[in-house]
Amino acid sequence: MVKKYVYGNPFNTEAVVTSIPKEEGALTAGSVSTDKGYTWTYKMDADDIVYGLGEANRGINKRGYIYVSDCSDIPDHTEDLRCLYAAHNFIIISGQNHIGLFFDYPAVITFDIGYTRQDTITVHCNEANVNLYVIDGDSAYDVVKQFRKIIGRSYIPPKFAFGFGQSRWGYVTPDDFRTVVDGYRKNHIPLDMVYMDIDYMKDYKDFTVNEENFPDFKGFVDEMKARKIHLVPIIDAGVKIEDGYDVYEEGVEKGYFCKKEDGSNFVAAVWPGRTHFPDMLNKDARKWFGDKYKRLIDAGIDGFWNDMNEPAIFYSDEGMAELKDFLKDYINDTEEKIPYFAIFEHVGKIKNSPEDYKRFYHNVDGVRVRHDKVHNIFGYNMTRAAGEAFERIAPDKRILMFSRSSYIGMHRYGGVWTGDNKSWWSHLLLNIKMMPSLNMCGFLYTGADLGGFGADTTRDLLMRWLAFGIFTPLMRDHAAAGTRKQECYQFENVEDFANLISVRYRLIPYLYSEFMKAALSDDLYFKPLAFVYPEDEMAANVEDQLIIGNEIMIAPVYTQNAKGRYVYLPEDMLFVKFMGDGSIVTEEMSAGHHYIQVALNEVPMFIRKGFCIPLAQPAETVDAIDTAHMELLGYDGASYELYEDDGIHKDYDNGANRKILTK
């Protein structure tokens, strides 16, 4: 049962698509105070688990820390970080009772979940303008499924998007991309996508291509397609201020950029230098910006990733002026009176300053709204602009889209990647724990930068991360400029990488099938063990093993130098290990605790008792996977419902897409 409580005059984020009448009765879950903003308080039982919050730090159980929904461009994801790039304000309290709460509020909101007091949840925001959705269910899993139904169907990408992709900030010329493709093809490492970071553009201008480097861009796209490679360019949120640049000039002429209080266009510096931000909350501006994707689609592009859309701000004109004013007294200092810590603070605060987010406004159906009051839905609406445009540009075709910043509701238009992580073992574990939480909030097409974006990866870290990434819908190796090269062919014994990624392609018929069934039935692709084994107290405490679909459990190795790991089996299962030579070893294991040996070039997983999964022969591209001659791996007598479509069009609900396979 879903109830809606309305406080004040909430902004309509359009996150919820089901019409739910306003509840006139008193709130039964927790208590609300509107004296100083909005505060919801709830006293937890000792055994309550708190799920949710999507892209948030720490574990699957969010109890014991404080989290802030404030979409932020912060690349150092340390354990004490309270906010990331997204705002997913949905939590589930699971114990004797099971309650879900979605705080539909587009500005900064804080979730104190047993941080100030270990037994108390306090949710606070500065203004008492909130739509609160309260869901009662029979289990945490039931609550999530009810929530998923009211927020709308999750985005469905083309099938090629389940292939492996290589990316790096620093591929500049066609030969850079050819070198990557050559490296993979020569070593028979499967590959379907190569991503284009900001260097493909002319002077970092959206919807442009550097013609000096790409004199025939469409011809290059066609060349890559002939090699079964999809190029996936990046689009940023800021539009460069430059006379003669048509996107800038059109935006100024039509009034489609965010304004300052005096009506002039707000200026912020990002990669292109001084930029304007398109007003993504203005439906006319959103249509205008979205239609620009057609330029690249017409050149043959069929996938994009949206970035810097928190929106990230390096500095504003006002912020730089304030910093210069602060520094002027110390420029010619000869008496060593420079206040070092004050300078560090001032310089550090110029980036993504909360004061800057108060300096510009949106036009929402003729009403002026200050950005900080709707900050968390900017990235959502940028990706919405693209998704709505794709419906106009190519209504029958799926186009790959994922974003860095997001809010619940954006899940209908694109997926997410988890941003600028690091080549740290702790970030591999964080990746594992974050996946089911994102699914709970509707984001099914998800993944992280495998191997880590920042810092220098190592061969063993990349291999262990790939072994987990085999199971994430978005499987992409991405790295920052200046870091160690981490394309798979850069390391010794390259055949190990070819084998690991071949496992992904053998599993794609199953992974794609489970993704599609989850999307079409508002279900989860990744589940915590507790959702499948709610009566098992031990399962509720396991956060480094996940259920995928209904058939398999994964238990990745995420520790440096580990030869294997301990696993907990809630029931008898078939242990499956994809070996380094391409063979498969299986062993039946009884419920309980086990230690499993897993070499770097091996991929472990478990098949639940009584189930089986389809397995294809190795292939180097998604369209080369032979689904007509698959084997079934698992228990004899088990059946599997395979979902299969052409991976391009949107005829999802056709009964012919489903068939039963029996082992």
XYZ file of C-alpha atoms in Angstrom:
663
model
C 0.000 0.000 0.000
C 1.325 3.436 -0.991
C 0.248 6.633 0.748
C 1.193 10.177 -0.231
C 1.646 12.923 2.338
C 2.033 16.491 1.118
C 3.812 19.184 3.110
C 3.835 22.813 2.044
C 4.070 23.479 -1.689
C 6.365 20.789 -3.151
C 8.086 21.152 -6.498
C 6.797 18.617 -9.026
C 9.898 16.588 -9.904
C 7.851 14.102 -11.969
C 9.742 11.277 -10.298
C 6.491 9.437 -9.560
C 4.323 8.672 -12.587
C 1.395 6.957 -10.841
C -1.394 9.231 -9.642
C -1.692 8.799 -5.870
C -4.213 10.905 -3.944
C -3.070 13.035 -1.054
C -3.500 11.280 2.283
C -5.649 13.263 4.683
C -4.994 11.113 7.733
C -2.101 11.402 10.158
C 1.311 9.977 9.316
C 1.710 6.611 11.024
C 5.402 6.023 10.280
C 7.550 8.296 12.385
C 6.836 11.927 13.219
C 7.208 15.172 11.289
C 8.144 18.656 12.418
C 7.902 21.690 10.147
C 9.110 24.270 12.661
C 12.590 24.656 11.151
C 12.368 23.336 7.647
C 11.209 19.726 7.427
C 12.304 16.997 9.821
C 11.100 13.393 9.847
C 12.101 11.284 12.855
C 11.793 7.561 13.408
C 13.011 5.327 16.225
C 14.475 2.066 14.966
C 14.329 -1.331 16.611
C 17.668 -2.910 17.427
C 17.482 -5.330 14.500
C 16.115 -2.971 11.851
C 18.052 -2.843 8.578
C 17.906 0.268 6.402
C 18.203 -0.238 2.648
C 18.125 2.194 -0.241
C 19.629 5.596 -1.093
C 20.840 4.278 -4.460
C 24.213 5.793 -5.269
C 25.511 6.351 -1.753
C 28.669 5.530 0.133
C 29.344 2.596 2.430
C 27.235 -0.570 2.580
C 23.955 -2.137 1.520
C 22.668 -1.593 5.069
C 22.855 2.180 5.465
C 22.434 2.114 9.232
C 25.138 3.865 11.259
C 26.121 6.851 9.149
C 24.910 10.136 7.700
C 24.193 10.638 3.989
C 23.445 13.823 2.082
C 21.576 14.040 -1.207
C 23.452 16.906 -2.837
C 24.587 16.056 -6.376
C 28.281 16.877 -6.233
C 31.343 16.593 -8.441
C 33.676 15.063 -5.853
C 36.222 12.601 -7.257
C 37.713 11.418 -3.938
C 35.205 8.822 -2.763
C 36.650 8.245 0.691
C 34.748 6.465 3.437
C 33.781 9.715 5.184
C 32.203 11.235 2.059
C 28.529 11.997 2.625
C 27.360 12.855 -0.886
C 28.114 11.639 -4.402
C 26.814 12.563 -7.861
C 23.230 11.443 -7.323
C 20.182 12.060 -5.131
C 18.116 8.925 -4.570
C 15.903 9.759 -1.588
C 14.318 6.344 -1.056
C 14.887 4.228 2.051
C 13.414 0.947 3.307
C 13.282 0.148 7.016
C 13.107 -3.617 7.412
C 12.572 -5.485 10.652
C 9.372 -6.514 12.407
C 7.684 -4.191 9.925
C 8.728 -3.199 6.421
C 8.297 0.440 5.451
C 9.530 2.375 2.433
C 9.786 6.157 2.297
C 10.486 8.334 -0.715
C 11.185 11.952 0.171
C 10.480 13.688 -3.126
C 12.447 16.876 -2.550
C 14.853 18.239 -5.189
C 17.229 20.255 -2.982
C 19.760 19.192 -0.345
C 18.354 16.656 2.097
C 20.176 14.835 4.911
C 19.597 11.255 6.074
C 20.980 10.718 9.582
C 20.523 6.963 9.939
C 21.725 6.132 13.419
C 24.614 8.601 13.272
C 23.632 11.148 15.945
C 21.707 8.508 17.926
C 22.184 4.865 17.029
C 18.480 4.098 17.339
C 17.118 7.105 15.449
C 16.645 8.120 11.831
C 16.367 11.841 11.188
C 15.680 13.131 7.698
C 15.996 16.897 7.352
C 15.750 19.537 4.646
C 15.683 23.313 4.903
C 12.212 23.864 3.484
C 8.974 22.125 4.437
C 7.909 21.545 0.823
C 7.976 17.775 0.480
C 5.982 14.983 -1.104
C 6.442 11.965 1.151
C 5.449 8.549 -0.189
C 5.066 5.853 2.474
C 4.893 2.202 1.419
C 3.877 -0.682 3.674
C 4.857 -4.143 2.536
C 5.203 -7.765 3.542
C 8.991 -7.620 3.135
C 11.714 -5.221 2.100
C 11.618 -6.813 -1.349
C 7.862 -6.278 -1.575
C 8.284 -2.614 -0.610
C 10.865 -2.121 -3.357
C 8.668 -3.717 -6.001
C 5.749 -1.475 -5.011
C 7.994 1.571 -5.259
C 9.321 0.535 -8.636
C 5.771 0.345 -9.984
C 4.931 3.945 -9.059
C 8.090 5.475 -10.568
C 7.804 3.918 -14.019
C 9.672 1.418 -16.166
C 13.444 1.459 -16.070
C 15.424 2.500 -19.127
C 16.225 -0.310 -21.562
C 19.423 0.040 -23.640
C 20.250 -1.653 -26.951
C 21.695 -5.123 -26.637
C 25.148 -4.082 -27.843
C 25.387 -2.050 -24.617
C 25.826 -5.333 -22.745
C 29.113 -5.891 -24.529
C 32.466 -4.755 -23.187
C 33.570 -1.158 -23.697
C 36.961 0.530 -23.524
C 37.352 4.178 -22.589
C 40.063 6.611 -21.608
C 40.231 10.333 -21.198
C 42.901 11.088 -23.763
C 41.859 9.342 -26.985
C 42.174 12.307 -29.375
C 42.702 11.244 -32.989
C 41.212 8.496 -35.166
C 44.483 6.621 -34.843
C 44.103 6.616 -31.050
C 40.818 4.794 -31.455
C 42.165 2.502 -34.166
C 45.050 1.548 -31.873
C 42.593 0.516 -29.165
C 40.467 -1.531 -31.541
C 43.577 -3.118 -33.092
C 44.857 -4.046 -29.623
C 41.639 -5.832 -28.752
C 41.007 -7.488 -32.104
C 44.613 -8.685 -32.495
C 44.490 -10.342 -29.083
C 40.963 -11.708 -29.588
C 39.625 -9.848 -26.574
C 35.881 -9.209 -27.060
C 34.930 -5.550 -27.575
C 31.777 -3.744 -28.729
C 32.249 -0.105 -27.724
C 34.946 2.535 -27.542
C 34.051 5.696 -25.676
C 34.904 9.212 -26.770
C 35.778 11.552 -23.910
C 35.921 15.358 -24.245
C 38.896 15.425 -26.617
C 36.836 14.457 -29.688
C 35.080 17.848 -29.578
C 36.313 21.113 -31.028
C 37.409 23.197 -28.031
C 35.136 21.110 -25.758
C 31.997 22.443 -27.453
C 28.927 20.218 -27.206
C 27.656 18.639 -30.450
C 30.844 19.527 -32.347
C 33.649 17.359 -33.648
C 37.230 18.491 -34.071
C 37.324 18.617 -37.874
C 41.100 18.841 -37.949
C 41.309 15.426 -36.273
C 38.123 14.017 -37.818
C 37.741 15.562 -41.285
C 35.184 12.871 -42.174
C 33.556 11.962 -38.864
C 30.697 9.992 -40.397
C 33.191 8.046 -42.468
C 35.137 7.226 -39.304
C 31.976 6.129 -37.494
C 31.197 3.875 -40.465
C 34.735 2.508 -40.416
C 34.337 1.557 -36.768
C 30.907 0.036 -37.420
C 32.453 -2.107 -40.143
C 34.735 -3.419 -37.408
C 31.686 -4.021 -35.157
C 32.569 -1.104 -32.877
C 30.067 1.439 -31.558
C 31.582 4.835 -30.749
C 29.996 6.440 -27.674
C 30.701 10.201 -27.315
C 30.377 12.253 -24.148
C 28.102 15.299 -23.816
C 28.711 17.872 -21.074
C 26.265 20.233 -19.400
C 27.967 23.557 -20.163
C 27.742 25.384 -23.520
C 30.838 27.382 -24.450
C 30.450 31.149 -24.783
C 31.826 31.824 -28.264
C 30.594 34.030 -31.062
C 29.922 31.964 -34.161
C 29.164 28.792 -32.190
C 25.582 28.144 -33.204
C 24.475 26.291 -30.064
C 25.610 29.238 -27.953
C 24.071 31.835 -30.247
C 20.740 29.984 -30.498
C 20.561 29.540 -26.737
C 21.153 33.251 -26.159
C 18.670 34.272 -28.838
C 15.902 32.013 -27.512
C 16.590 32.701 -23.827
C 17.301 29.038 -23.105
C 20.182 29.500 -20.666
C 19.940 29.801 -16.881
C 19.656 33.402 -15.735
C 20.998 35.452 -12.875
C 18.634 37.475 -10.740
C 19.130 40.533 -12.966
C 18.042 38.546 -16.040
C 21.493 38.176 -17.604
C 22.882 34.733 -18.455
C 24.768 33.021 -15.637
C 28.425 32.320 -16.437
C 30.426 29.394 -15.058
C 33.782 28.005 -16.120
C 33.969 24.309 -16.989
C 36.077 22.415 -19.578
C 35.416 24.835 -22.493
C 36.197 27.853 -20.317
C 33.364 30.302 -19.691
C 30.023 28.635 -20.365
C 26.282 28.997 -19.956
C 24.077 26.228 -18.602
C 21.014 25.269 -20.670
C 17.898 25.569 -18.524
C 17.115 21.877 -18.278
C 13.976 22.562 -16.229
C 12.473 24.690 -19.005
C 10.594 22.269 -21.261
C 11.269 24.373 -24.371
C 14.986 24.584 -23.606
C 15.015 20.879 -22.854
C 13.520 20.099 -26.265
C 15.978 22.447 -27.970
C 18.998 20.894 -26.248
C 17.773 17.328 -26.757
C 17.279 17.853 -30.471
C 20.994 18.680 -30.796
C 21.854 15.004 -30.257
C 20.501 14.437 -33.766
C 23.716 15.904 -35.224
C 25.702 12.969 -33.915
C 22.942 10.424 -34.494
C 22.857 11.493 -38.143
C 26.570 10.671 -38.298
C 25.797 7.124 -37.180
C 26.252 7.461 -33.415
C 23.900 5.266 -31.367
C 25.111 5.847 -27.807
C 26.013 8.713 -25.461
C 27.103 9.424 -21.905
C 26.140 12.667 -20.150
C 28.740 14.145 -17.810
C 29.436 17.169 -15.592
C 25.692 17.514 -15.074
C 25.419 18.048 -11.320
C 26.128 20.683 -12.761
C 29.864 20.849 -12.054
C 31.304 24.360 -11.778
C 35.047 25.078 -11.770
C 34.304 28.683 -10.825
C 31.830 31.435 -11.580
C 32.649 35.010 -12.581
C 31.443 36.115 -9.161
C 33.383 33.441 -7.334
C 36.610 34.305 -9.113
C 36.114 38.006 -8.408
C 35.622 37.266 -4.709
C 38.750 35.096 -4.606
C 40.853 37.762 -6.311
C 39.553 40.348 -3.878
C 40.504 38.138 -0.948
C 44.006 37.490 -2.330
C 44.923 41.036 -3.318
C 46.232 41.981 0.142
C 48.665 39.053 0.082
C 49.995 39.199 -3.466
C 52.934 41.409 -2.504
C 53.343 40.179 1.059
C 56.905 40.546 2.339
C 56.256 39.890 6.029
C 55.053 36.299 5.787
C 51.577 37.202 6.960
C 49.887 34.971 4.437
C 47.065 33.044 6.204
C 47.798 29.669 4.624
C 44.755 27.793 5.858
C 42.398 30.635 4.982
C 43.861 30.695 1.456
C 43.482 26.931 1.092
C 39.875 27.230 2.206
C 39.058 30.079 -0.172
C 40.707 28.454 -3.167
C 39.120 25.079 -2.445
C 35.651 26.553 -2.026
C 35.629 28.196 -5.443
C 34.810 24.872 -7.137
C 31.160 23.755 -6.973
C 30.425 26.497 -4.468
C 26.976 26.392 -2.819
C 26.947 30.178 -3.248
C 27.157 29.748 -7.017
C 24.135 27.459 -6.989
C 22.180 30.343 -5.453
C 23.214 32.725 -8.231
C 21.166 31.384 -11.114
C 17.562 30.606 -11.879
C 15.343 28.352 -13.956
C 12.199 29.178 -15.871
C 9.684 26.464 -14.939
C 6.423 27.036 -16.823
C 6.871 30.786 -16.462
C 7.844 30.669 -12.784
C 11.374 31.655 -11.781
C 12.988 29.056 -9.493
C 16.398 29.505 -7.881
C 18.726 26.679 -8.802
C 19.732 25.579 -5.299
C 16.082 24.760 -4.558
C 16.001 22.235 -7.435
C 19.705 21.447 -7.721
C 19.376 17.663 -7.560
C 17.159 17.346 -10.645
C 19.402 19.195 -13.136
C 21.268 16.081 -14.323
C 18.030 14.091 -14.372
C 16.487 16.644 -16.718
C 19.560 16.821 -18.956
C 19.256 13.084 -19.551
C 15.493 13.461 -19.859
C 16.131 16.021 -22.607
C 18.117 13.390 -24.493
C 15.663 10.564 -23.821
C 12.668 12.597 -24.987
C 14.605 13.690 -28.069
C 15.475 10.091 -28.938
C 11.740 9.342 -29.023
C 11.367 12.054 -31.671
C 14.575 11.358 -33.614
C 14.458 7.539 -33.670
C 11.165 6.473 -32.061
C 11.522 2.756 -32.797
C 15.193 2.429 -31.943
C 17.002 2.064 -28.628
C 19.906 4.446 -28.070
C 22.493 3.921 -25.354
C 22.411 6.632 -22.695
C 23.836 6.863 -19.200
C 24.615 9.772 -16.935
C 26.807 10.781 -14.033
C 24.285 12.850 -12.065
C 20.767 11.563 -11.442
C 17.596 11.693 -9.375
C 14.838 9.106 -9.151
C 12.832 9.578 -12.336
C 15.905 9.766 -14.537
C 15.935 5.959 -14.430
C 13.255 6.088 -17.151
C 15.595 7.854 -19.601
C 19.048 6.396 -18.989
C 21.380 4.419 -16.800
C 24.190 5.612 -14.548
C 27.819 4.981 -14.003
C 29.152 5.659 -10.545
C 31.534 8.450 -11.475
C 35.186 9.162 -10.907
C 36.246 6.301 -8.674
C 39.862 5.375 -7.996
C 42.036 2.347 -8.631
C 41.514 1.248 -5.046
C 40.500 -2.173 -3.769
C 38.008 -0.426 -1.483
C 36.264 0.989 -4.541
C 35.826 -2.481 -5.996
C 34.011 -3.458 -2.797
C 31.999 -0.211 -2.875
C 30.987 -1.031 -6.468
C 29.676 -4.431 -5.336
C 27.649 -2.992 -2.478
C 26.201 -0.093 -4.469
C 24.631 -2.154 -7.257
C 21.508 -3.494 -5.455
C 20.849 -0.094 -3.871
C 20.795 1.514 -7.315
C 18.413 -1.176 -8.552
C 16.068 -0.420 -5.645
C 15.783 3.143 -6.953
C 15.008 2.064 -10.506
C 18.491 2.218 -12.019
C 19.106 -1.147 -13.659
C 21.633 -0.228 -16.366
C 24.517 0.498 -14.004
C 28.234 -0.025 -13.635
C 31.475 1.517 -12.447
C 34.756 2.383 -14.152
C 36.395 -1.035 -14.029
C 39.977 -0.889 -12.842
C 39.338 2.582 -11.426
C 39.249 5.960 -13.163
C 41.770 7.895 -11.087
C 45.175 6.680 -9.830
C 47.200 3.817 -11.311
C 45.599 0.412 -11.495
C 47.430 -2.875 -11.133
C 47.035 -6.021 -13.162
C 45.506 -7.964 -10.290
C 43.053 -5.188 -9.357
C 41.879 -4.848 -12.951
C 41.424 -8.601 -13.293
C 39.439 -8.916 -10.066
C 37.320 -5.898 -11.022
C 36.647 -7.318 -14.481
C 35.604 -10.599 -12.862
C 32.894 -8.658 -11.013
C 32.144 -6.355 -13.956
C 31.263 -9.433 -16.013
C 27.953 -9.350 -14.134
C 27.160 -5.602 -14.207
C 24.929 -4.474 -17.099
C 27.374 -1.666 -17.952
C 30.850 -3.188 -18.348
C 33.392 -0.490 -19.109
C 37.132 -0.045 -18.473
C 37.743 3.709 -18.097
C 40.760 5.699 -16.902
C 41.830 9.293 -16.458
C 44.450 11.095 -18.487
C 47.860 10.831 -16.863
C 47.197 7.481 -15.236
C 48.746 4.172 -16.162
C 47.342 2.763 -19.378
C 44.830 0.091 -18.453
C 43.501 -1.298 -21.710
C 43.440 -5.055 -21.261
C 46.124 -5.667 -23.881
C 48.632 -3.481 -22.004
C 49.396 -6.228 -19.459
C 51.342 -9.471 -19.565
C 49.613 -12.789 -20.290
C 46.962 -11.003 -22.293
C 45.185 -14.296 -22.874
C 43.968 -14.094 -19.275
C 42.031 -10.944 -20.123
C 40.676 -12.472 -23.306
C 39.372 -15.387 -21.258
C 37.793 -13.199 -18.562
C 35.879 -11.040 -21.006
C 34.903 -14.098 -23.061
C 33.055 -15.291 -19.950
C 30.959 -12.132 -20.136
C 29.988 -12.883 -23.709
C 29.151 -16.483 -22.878
C 26.829 -15.192 -20.157
C 25.209 -12.335 -22.121
C 22.150 -14.399 -23.166
C 21.449 -14.996 -19.485
C 22.417 -11.520 -18.205
C 20.430 -9.764 -20.920
C 17.446 -12.030 -20.318
C 17.463 -11.318 -16.577
C 17.893 -7.589 -17.161
C 14.953 -7.483 -19.531
C 12.704 -9.512 -17.249
C 13.579 -7.202 -14.335
C 12.924 -4.073 -16.401
C 9.635 -5.317 -17.817
C 8.259 -6.461 -14.453
C 9.632 -3.607 -12.277
C 11.885 -6.061 -10.480
C 15.531 -6.104 -9.439
C 18.474 -7.409 -11.427
C 20.788 -7.359 -8.388
C 19.333 -8.415 -5.034
C 20.850 -8.570 -1.546
C 20.808 -12.097 -0.180
C 18.283 -11.006 2.457
C 15.687 -10.266 -0.248
C 15.788 -13.880 -1.425
C 16.328 -15.510 1.979
C 14.341 -13.250 4.359
C 14.208 -15.848 7.143
C 17.971 -16.408 7.133
C 19.576 -14.104 9.714
C 23.051 -14.817 8.370
C 22.035 -13.786 4.828
C 20.956 -10.379 6.138
C 24.542 -9.733 7.256
C 26.232 -10.676 3.981
C 26.974 -7.629 1.812
C 29.712 -8.905 -0.517
C 27.620 -11.582 -2.230
C 24.689 -10.768 -4.519
C 21.852 -12.605 -6.200
C 21.398 -11.918 -9.926
C 17.959 -12.635 -11.319
C 16.650 -15.772 -9.633
C 19.270 -18.315 -10.636
C 22.769 -17.273 -9.610
C 24.712 -15.890 -6.693
C 28.026 -14.124 -7.156
C 30.803 -13.819 -4.600
C 33.592 -11.667 -6.104
C 37.127 -11.597 -4.761
C 37.979 -7.990 -3.844
C 41.104 -8.243 -1.658
C 44.674 -7.649 -2.787
C 46.798 -10.820 -2.997
C 43.861 -13.033 -1.973
C 43.933 -16.562 -3.376
C 40.214 -16.932 -2.813
C 37.567 -16.014 -0.239
C 35.036 -17.274 2.283
C 31.438 -17.546 1.113
C 28.149 -18.230 2.832
C 25.618 -20.427 1.039
C 22.050 -19.979 2.321
C 21.109 -23.232 0.556
C 22.793 -26.008 -1.388
C 24.277 -24.598 -4.590
C 26.371 -25.590 -7.567
C 29.761 -23.870 -7.458
C 30.807 -22.916 -10.995
C 34.275 -21.746 -11.899
C 35.207 -20.500 -15.358
C 38.842 -21.495 -15.636
C 41.739 -19.667 -17.240
C 41.928 -22.162 -20.101
C 38.281 -21.668 -21.067
C 37.001 -24.809 -19.375
C 34.323 -24.918 -16.659
C 34.613 -26.726 -13.329
C 31.538 -27.415 -11.173
C 31.122 -28.727 -7.647
C 27.998 -29.208 -5.569
C 28.274 -27.484 -2.201
C 26.031 -27.796 0.815
C 24.502 -24.847 2.636
C 26.852 -23.159 5.085
C 30.312 -21.606 5.135
C 33.034 -22.489 2.636
C 36.407 -21.238 1.469
C 36.783 -21.181 -2.312
C 40.034 -20.914 -4.255
C 39.844 -18.419 -7.130
C 42.880 -17.631 -9.266
C 43.211 -14.219 -10.921
C 42.164 -15.560 -14.304
C 39.106 -17.404 -13.010
C 35.490 -16.306 -12.575
C 33.450 -17.828 -9.742
C 29.665 -17.980 -9.401
C 27.005 -20.197 -7.850
C 23.818 -21.618 -9.358
C 20.948 -22.023 -6.914
C 19.620 -25.515 -6.328
C 17.034 -26.555 -8.893
C 17.988 -23.884 -11.423
C 19.955 -23.701 -14.652
C 21.156 -20.932 -16.952
C 21.895 -20.688 -20.690
C 25.503 -20.455 -21.778
C 26.695 -19.489 -25.260
C 29.954 -20.252 -26.985
C 32.642 -17.516 -26.830
C 32.227 -14.577 -29.216
C 34.102 -11.320 -29.787
C 31.055 -9.083 -30.354
C 27.474 -9.178 -29.109
C 26.010 -9.673 -32.571
C 28.240 -12.722 -33.070
C 26.761 -14.581 -30.078
C 25.040 -17.750 -31.240
C 21.857 -18.173 -29.187
C 20.582 -21.030 -31.315
C 23.168 -23.492 -29.998
C 23.498 -22.810 -26.295
C 24.090 -25.272 -23.488
C 22.307 -25.206 -20.142
C 24.513 -25.063 -17.079
C 23.091 -26.136 -13.736
C 20.853 -28.811 -12.293
C 19.399 -31.616 -14.412
C 15.664 -31.335 -14.940
C 15.689 -27.568 -14.359
C 14.075 -25.135 -16.798
C 14.918 -21.575 -17.729
C 12.722 -18.894 -19.321
C 14.870 -17.122 -21.896
C 13.986 -13.607 -22.980
C 15.473 -12.736 -26.370
C 14.667 -9.949 -28.836
C 16.551 -8.202 -31.631
C 18.208 -5.854 -29.142
C 17.492 -2.825 -31.306
C 13.768 -2.146 -31.392
C 11.155 -1.688 -28.666
C 8.859 -4.645 -29.211
C 9.522 -5.696 -25.613
C 6.247 -7.312 -24.599
C 5.908 -9.668 -27.544
C 5.242 -13.166 -26.227
C 7.481 -14.573 -28.960
C 10.443 -13.050 -27.087
C 10.139 -15.688 -24.369
C 10.777 -19.408 -24.563
C 11.355 -22.193 -22.079
C 14.628 -24.126 -22.156
C 14.918 -27.399 -20.217
C 18.112 -29.134 -19.161
